[in-house]
Coordinates of C-alpha atoms in Angstrom, one line a residue:
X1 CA -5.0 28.6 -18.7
X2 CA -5.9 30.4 -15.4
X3 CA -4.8 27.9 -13.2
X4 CA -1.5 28.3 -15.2
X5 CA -1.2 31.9 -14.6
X6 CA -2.0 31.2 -11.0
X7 CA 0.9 29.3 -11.1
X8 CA 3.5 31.0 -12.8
X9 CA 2.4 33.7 -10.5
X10 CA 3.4 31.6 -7.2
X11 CA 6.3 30.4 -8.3
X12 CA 7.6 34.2 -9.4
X13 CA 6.4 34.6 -5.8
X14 CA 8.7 32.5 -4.5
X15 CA 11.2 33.2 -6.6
X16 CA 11.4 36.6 -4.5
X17 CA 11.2 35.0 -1.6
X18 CA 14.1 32.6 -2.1
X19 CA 16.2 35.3 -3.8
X20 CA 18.9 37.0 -1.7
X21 CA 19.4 40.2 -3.6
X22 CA 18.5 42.2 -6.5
X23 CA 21.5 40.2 -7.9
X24 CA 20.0 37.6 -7.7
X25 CA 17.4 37.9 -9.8
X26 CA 19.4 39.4 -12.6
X27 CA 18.8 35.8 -14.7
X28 CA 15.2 36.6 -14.8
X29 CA 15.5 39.9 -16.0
X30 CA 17.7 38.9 -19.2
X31 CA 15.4 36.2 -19.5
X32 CA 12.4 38.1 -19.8
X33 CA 14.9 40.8 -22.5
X34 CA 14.2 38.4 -24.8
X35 CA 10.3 38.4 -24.2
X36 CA 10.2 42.0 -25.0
X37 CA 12.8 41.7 -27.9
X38 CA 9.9 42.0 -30.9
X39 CA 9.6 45.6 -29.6
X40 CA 13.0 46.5 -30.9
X41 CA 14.4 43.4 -33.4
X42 CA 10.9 43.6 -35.3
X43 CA 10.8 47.5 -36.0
X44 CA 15.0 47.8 -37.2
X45 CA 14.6 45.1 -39.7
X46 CA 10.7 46.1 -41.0
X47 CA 12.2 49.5 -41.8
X48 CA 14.8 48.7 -43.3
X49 CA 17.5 48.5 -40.8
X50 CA 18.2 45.2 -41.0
X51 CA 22.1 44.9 -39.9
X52 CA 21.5 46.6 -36.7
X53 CA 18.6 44.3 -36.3
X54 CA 20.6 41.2 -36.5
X55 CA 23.3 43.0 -34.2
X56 CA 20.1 43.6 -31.6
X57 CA 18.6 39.9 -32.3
X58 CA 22.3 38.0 -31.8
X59 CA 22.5 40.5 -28.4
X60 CA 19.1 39.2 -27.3
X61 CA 19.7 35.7 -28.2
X62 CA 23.1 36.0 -26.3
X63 CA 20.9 36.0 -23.1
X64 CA 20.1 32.2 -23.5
X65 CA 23.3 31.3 -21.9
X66 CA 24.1 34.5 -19.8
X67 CA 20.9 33.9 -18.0
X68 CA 21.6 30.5 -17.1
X69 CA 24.8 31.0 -16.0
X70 CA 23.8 33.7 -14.0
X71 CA 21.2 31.7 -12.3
X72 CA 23.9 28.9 -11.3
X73 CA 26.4 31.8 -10.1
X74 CA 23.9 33.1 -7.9
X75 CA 22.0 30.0 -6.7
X76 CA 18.9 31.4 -8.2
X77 CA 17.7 28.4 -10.5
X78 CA 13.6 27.9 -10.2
X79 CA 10.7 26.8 -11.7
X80 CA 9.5 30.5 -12.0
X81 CA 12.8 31.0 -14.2
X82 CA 12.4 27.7 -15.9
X83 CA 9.3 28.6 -17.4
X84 CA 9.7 31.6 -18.0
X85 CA 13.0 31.0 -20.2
X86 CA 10.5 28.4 -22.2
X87 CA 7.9 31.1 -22.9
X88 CA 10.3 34.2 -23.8
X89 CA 12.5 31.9 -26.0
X90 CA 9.2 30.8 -27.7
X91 CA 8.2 34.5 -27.8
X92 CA 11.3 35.6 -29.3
X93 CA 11.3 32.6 -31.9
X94 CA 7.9 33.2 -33.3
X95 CA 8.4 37.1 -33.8
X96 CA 11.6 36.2 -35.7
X97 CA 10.1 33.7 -38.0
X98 CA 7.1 36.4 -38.2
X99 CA 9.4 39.0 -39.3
X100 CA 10.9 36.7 -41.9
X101 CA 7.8 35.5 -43.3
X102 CA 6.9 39.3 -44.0
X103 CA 10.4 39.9 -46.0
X104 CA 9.9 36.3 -47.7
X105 CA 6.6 34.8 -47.6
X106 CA 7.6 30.9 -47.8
X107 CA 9.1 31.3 -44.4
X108 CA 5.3 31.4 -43.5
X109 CA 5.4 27.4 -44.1
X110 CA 7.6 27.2 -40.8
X111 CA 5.0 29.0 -38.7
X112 CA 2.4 27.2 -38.4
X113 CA 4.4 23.9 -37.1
X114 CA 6.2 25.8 -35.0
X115 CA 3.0 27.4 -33.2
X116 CA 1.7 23.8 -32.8
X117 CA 5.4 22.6 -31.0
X118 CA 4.6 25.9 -28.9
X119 CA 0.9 24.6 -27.8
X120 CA 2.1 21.1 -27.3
X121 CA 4.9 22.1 -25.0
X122 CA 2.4 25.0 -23.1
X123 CA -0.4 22.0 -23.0
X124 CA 2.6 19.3 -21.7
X125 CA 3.8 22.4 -19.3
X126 CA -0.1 22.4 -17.9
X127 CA 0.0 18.8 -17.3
X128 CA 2.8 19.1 -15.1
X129 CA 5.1 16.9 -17.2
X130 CA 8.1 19.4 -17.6
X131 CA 8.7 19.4 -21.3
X132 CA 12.1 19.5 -21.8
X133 CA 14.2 20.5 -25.1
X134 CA 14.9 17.0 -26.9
X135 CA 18.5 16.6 -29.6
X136 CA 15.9 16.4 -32.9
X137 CA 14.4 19.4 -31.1
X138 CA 17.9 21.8 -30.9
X139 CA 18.7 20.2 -34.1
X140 CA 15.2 21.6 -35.4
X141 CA 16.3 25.0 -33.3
X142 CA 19.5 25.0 -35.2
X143 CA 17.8 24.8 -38.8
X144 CA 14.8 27.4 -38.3
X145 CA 17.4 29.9 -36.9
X146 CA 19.6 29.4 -40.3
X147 CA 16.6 29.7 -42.0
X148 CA 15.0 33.2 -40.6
X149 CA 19.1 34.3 -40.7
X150 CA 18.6 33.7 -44.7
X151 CA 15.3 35.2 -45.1
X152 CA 16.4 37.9 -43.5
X153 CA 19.2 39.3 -45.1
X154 CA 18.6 41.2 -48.8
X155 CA 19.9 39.0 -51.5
X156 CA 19.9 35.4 -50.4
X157 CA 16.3 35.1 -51.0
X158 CA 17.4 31.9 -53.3
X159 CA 19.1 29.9 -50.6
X160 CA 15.6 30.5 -48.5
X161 CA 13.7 27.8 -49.9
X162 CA 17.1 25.5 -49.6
X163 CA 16.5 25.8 -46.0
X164 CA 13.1 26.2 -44.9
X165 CA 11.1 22.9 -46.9
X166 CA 14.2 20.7 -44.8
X167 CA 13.4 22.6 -41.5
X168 CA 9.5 22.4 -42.1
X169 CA 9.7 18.5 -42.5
X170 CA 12.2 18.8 -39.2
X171 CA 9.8 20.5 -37.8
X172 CA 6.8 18.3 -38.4
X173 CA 8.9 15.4 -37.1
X174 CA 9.8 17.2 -33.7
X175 CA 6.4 18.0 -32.9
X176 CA 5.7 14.4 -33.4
X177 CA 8.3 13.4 -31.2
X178 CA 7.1 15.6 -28.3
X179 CA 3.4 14.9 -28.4
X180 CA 4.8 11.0 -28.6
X181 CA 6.8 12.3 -25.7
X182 CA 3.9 14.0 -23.7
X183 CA 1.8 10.8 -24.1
X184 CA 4.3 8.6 -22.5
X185 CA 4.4 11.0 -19.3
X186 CA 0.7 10.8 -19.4
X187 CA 0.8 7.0 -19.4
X188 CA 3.3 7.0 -16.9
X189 CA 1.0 9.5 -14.3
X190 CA -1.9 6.3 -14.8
X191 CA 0.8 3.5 -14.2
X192 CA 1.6 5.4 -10.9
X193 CA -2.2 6.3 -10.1
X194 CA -3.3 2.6 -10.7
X195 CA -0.5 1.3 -8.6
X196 CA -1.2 3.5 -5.9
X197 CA -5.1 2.0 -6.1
X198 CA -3.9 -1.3 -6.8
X199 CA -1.5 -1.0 -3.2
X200 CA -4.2 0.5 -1.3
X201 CA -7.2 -2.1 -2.7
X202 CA -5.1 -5.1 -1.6
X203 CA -3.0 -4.3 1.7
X204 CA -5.2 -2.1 3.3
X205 CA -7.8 -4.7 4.0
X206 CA -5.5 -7.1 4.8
X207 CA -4.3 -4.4 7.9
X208 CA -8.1 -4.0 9.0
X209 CA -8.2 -7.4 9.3
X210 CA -5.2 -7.8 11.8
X211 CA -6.4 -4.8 13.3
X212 CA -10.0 -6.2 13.8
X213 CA -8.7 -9.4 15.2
X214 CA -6.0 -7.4 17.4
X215 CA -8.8 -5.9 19.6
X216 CA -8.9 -7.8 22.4
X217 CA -5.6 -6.3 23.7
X218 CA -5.6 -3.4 26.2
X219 CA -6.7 0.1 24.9
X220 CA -3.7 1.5 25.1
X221 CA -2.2 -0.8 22.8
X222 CA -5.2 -0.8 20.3
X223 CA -4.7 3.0 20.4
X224 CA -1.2 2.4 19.3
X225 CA -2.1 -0.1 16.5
X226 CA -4.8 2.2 15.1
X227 CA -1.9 4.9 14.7
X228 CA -0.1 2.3 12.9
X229 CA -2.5 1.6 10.5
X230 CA -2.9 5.4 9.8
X231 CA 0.4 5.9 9.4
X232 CA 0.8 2.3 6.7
X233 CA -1.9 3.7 4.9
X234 CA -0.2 7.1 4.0
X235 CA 3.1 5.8 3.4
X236 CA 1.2 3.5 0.7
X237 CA 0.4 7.1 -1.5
X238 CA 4.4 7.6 -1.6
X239 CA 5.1 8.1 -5.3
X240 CA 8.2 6.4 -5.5
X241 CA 7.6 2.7 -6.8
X242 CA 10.8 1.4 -5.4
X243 CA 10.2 2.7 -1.8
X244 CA 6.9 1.4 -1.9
X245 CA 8.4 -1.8 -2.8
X246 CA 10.5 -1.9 0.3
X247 CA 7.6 -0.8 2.7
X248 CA 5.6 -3.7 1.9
X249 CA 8.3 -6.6 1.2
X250 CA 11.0 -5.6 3.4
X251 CA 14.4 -7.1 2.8
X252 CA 16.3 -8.2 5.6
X253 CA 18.5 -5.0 5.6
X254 CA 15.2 -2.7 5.1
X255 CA 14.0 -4.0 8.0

């Protein structure tokens, strides 16, 4: 978790770096509205208030696309902004359903599901496999937001039940499908590794053993071959798999 922090930290560095005005950075700041939006939704609706708290949540929600937008008008789209947008919309999500579960207790079913598709897509988002928003997931997005809409308005407390037991089992199923998801980048970072090892274990001595057997020429030209080798060796740790492909069995046009 520190390293993360370290992280997100650099890359709101950068962020200011790359930005070209306060403008600019005018995504990030509605993003981050909806990080903070507990402070104001939560308090309206516990005391009663609960119209102008729905008026405040749908304004804060609102943000999800003006942010984005924002960030393409102004060329502003980074990883800092990225993440962030994950972590407030997960922020603003779970106080929500909170607040619901308070003003109808079965709504506390859809919590604790929805706290474990939070730590699977922090734990994927540690691992450095970009956990991106899936169709059963905005599906799943779609339902829990009907459902804490229900539970939150005074009288429909009979249609809450209608809603949330369907949106718990979606629930359950989507954070299924993204640890499945999570697994399959993690299998895919091996494949990768192992190829590189595979590359490296089998070509590598086969260049030492030109190189060895190349020595009699002049020392300039061994210098020159030795640089070559260097250089063969660290093109073999590109990550790509097709350029690798081309770098050790050249076509006719790659060549």
């Amino acid at each position: 978790m520190k390293d993360t922090f370290k992280e997100f930290k650099k890359e709101f560095e950068d962020s200011l770096k790359s930005a070209s005005g306060l403008k600019s950075q005018l995504p990030n700041v509605l993003t981050l509205s909806r990080g903070i939006a507990p402070l104001v939704v939560t308090p309206l609706i516990l005391t009663g208030n609960v119209i102008p708290g729905l008026i405040a949540a749908g304004l804060f929600a609102s943000t999800d696309f003006f942010d984005g937008y924002l960030a393409r008008k102004y060329n502003n789209i980074s990883k800092f902004g990225e993440h962030l947008d994950q972590v407030c919309d997960k922020i603003f999500a779970v106080s929500l359903l909170g607040t619901s579960a308070i003003m109808n207790p079965i709504m506390l079913l859809n919590i604790i599901p929805e706290i474990a598709i939070t730590a699977i897509n922090i734990d994927s988002l540690n691992k450095g496999n970009k956990p991106k928003t899936s169709t059963l997931g905005k599906i799943k997005t779609a339902m829990l937001s009907a459902s804490i809409l229900v539970a939150l308005i005074p009288g429909l407390n009979i249609a809450v039940p209608v809603l949330s037991i369907p949106t718990l089992l979606t629930q359950v199923i989507t954070a299924i499908d993204y640890k499945n998801i999570d697994r399959e980048k993690d299998k895919e970072k091996l494949e990768i590794a192992k190829q590189k090892t595979e590359l490296i274990d089998f070509e590598v001595p086969k260049k030492v053993e030109q190189f060895i057997k190349e020595l009699h020429m002049e020392p300039q030209s061994r210098k020159q071959q030795m640089i070559d080798l260097l250089k063969y060796k660290r093109e073999l740790l590109i990550a790509k798999p097709v350029k690798r492909r081309k770098l050790i069995y050249p076509t006719q046009k790659d060549k």
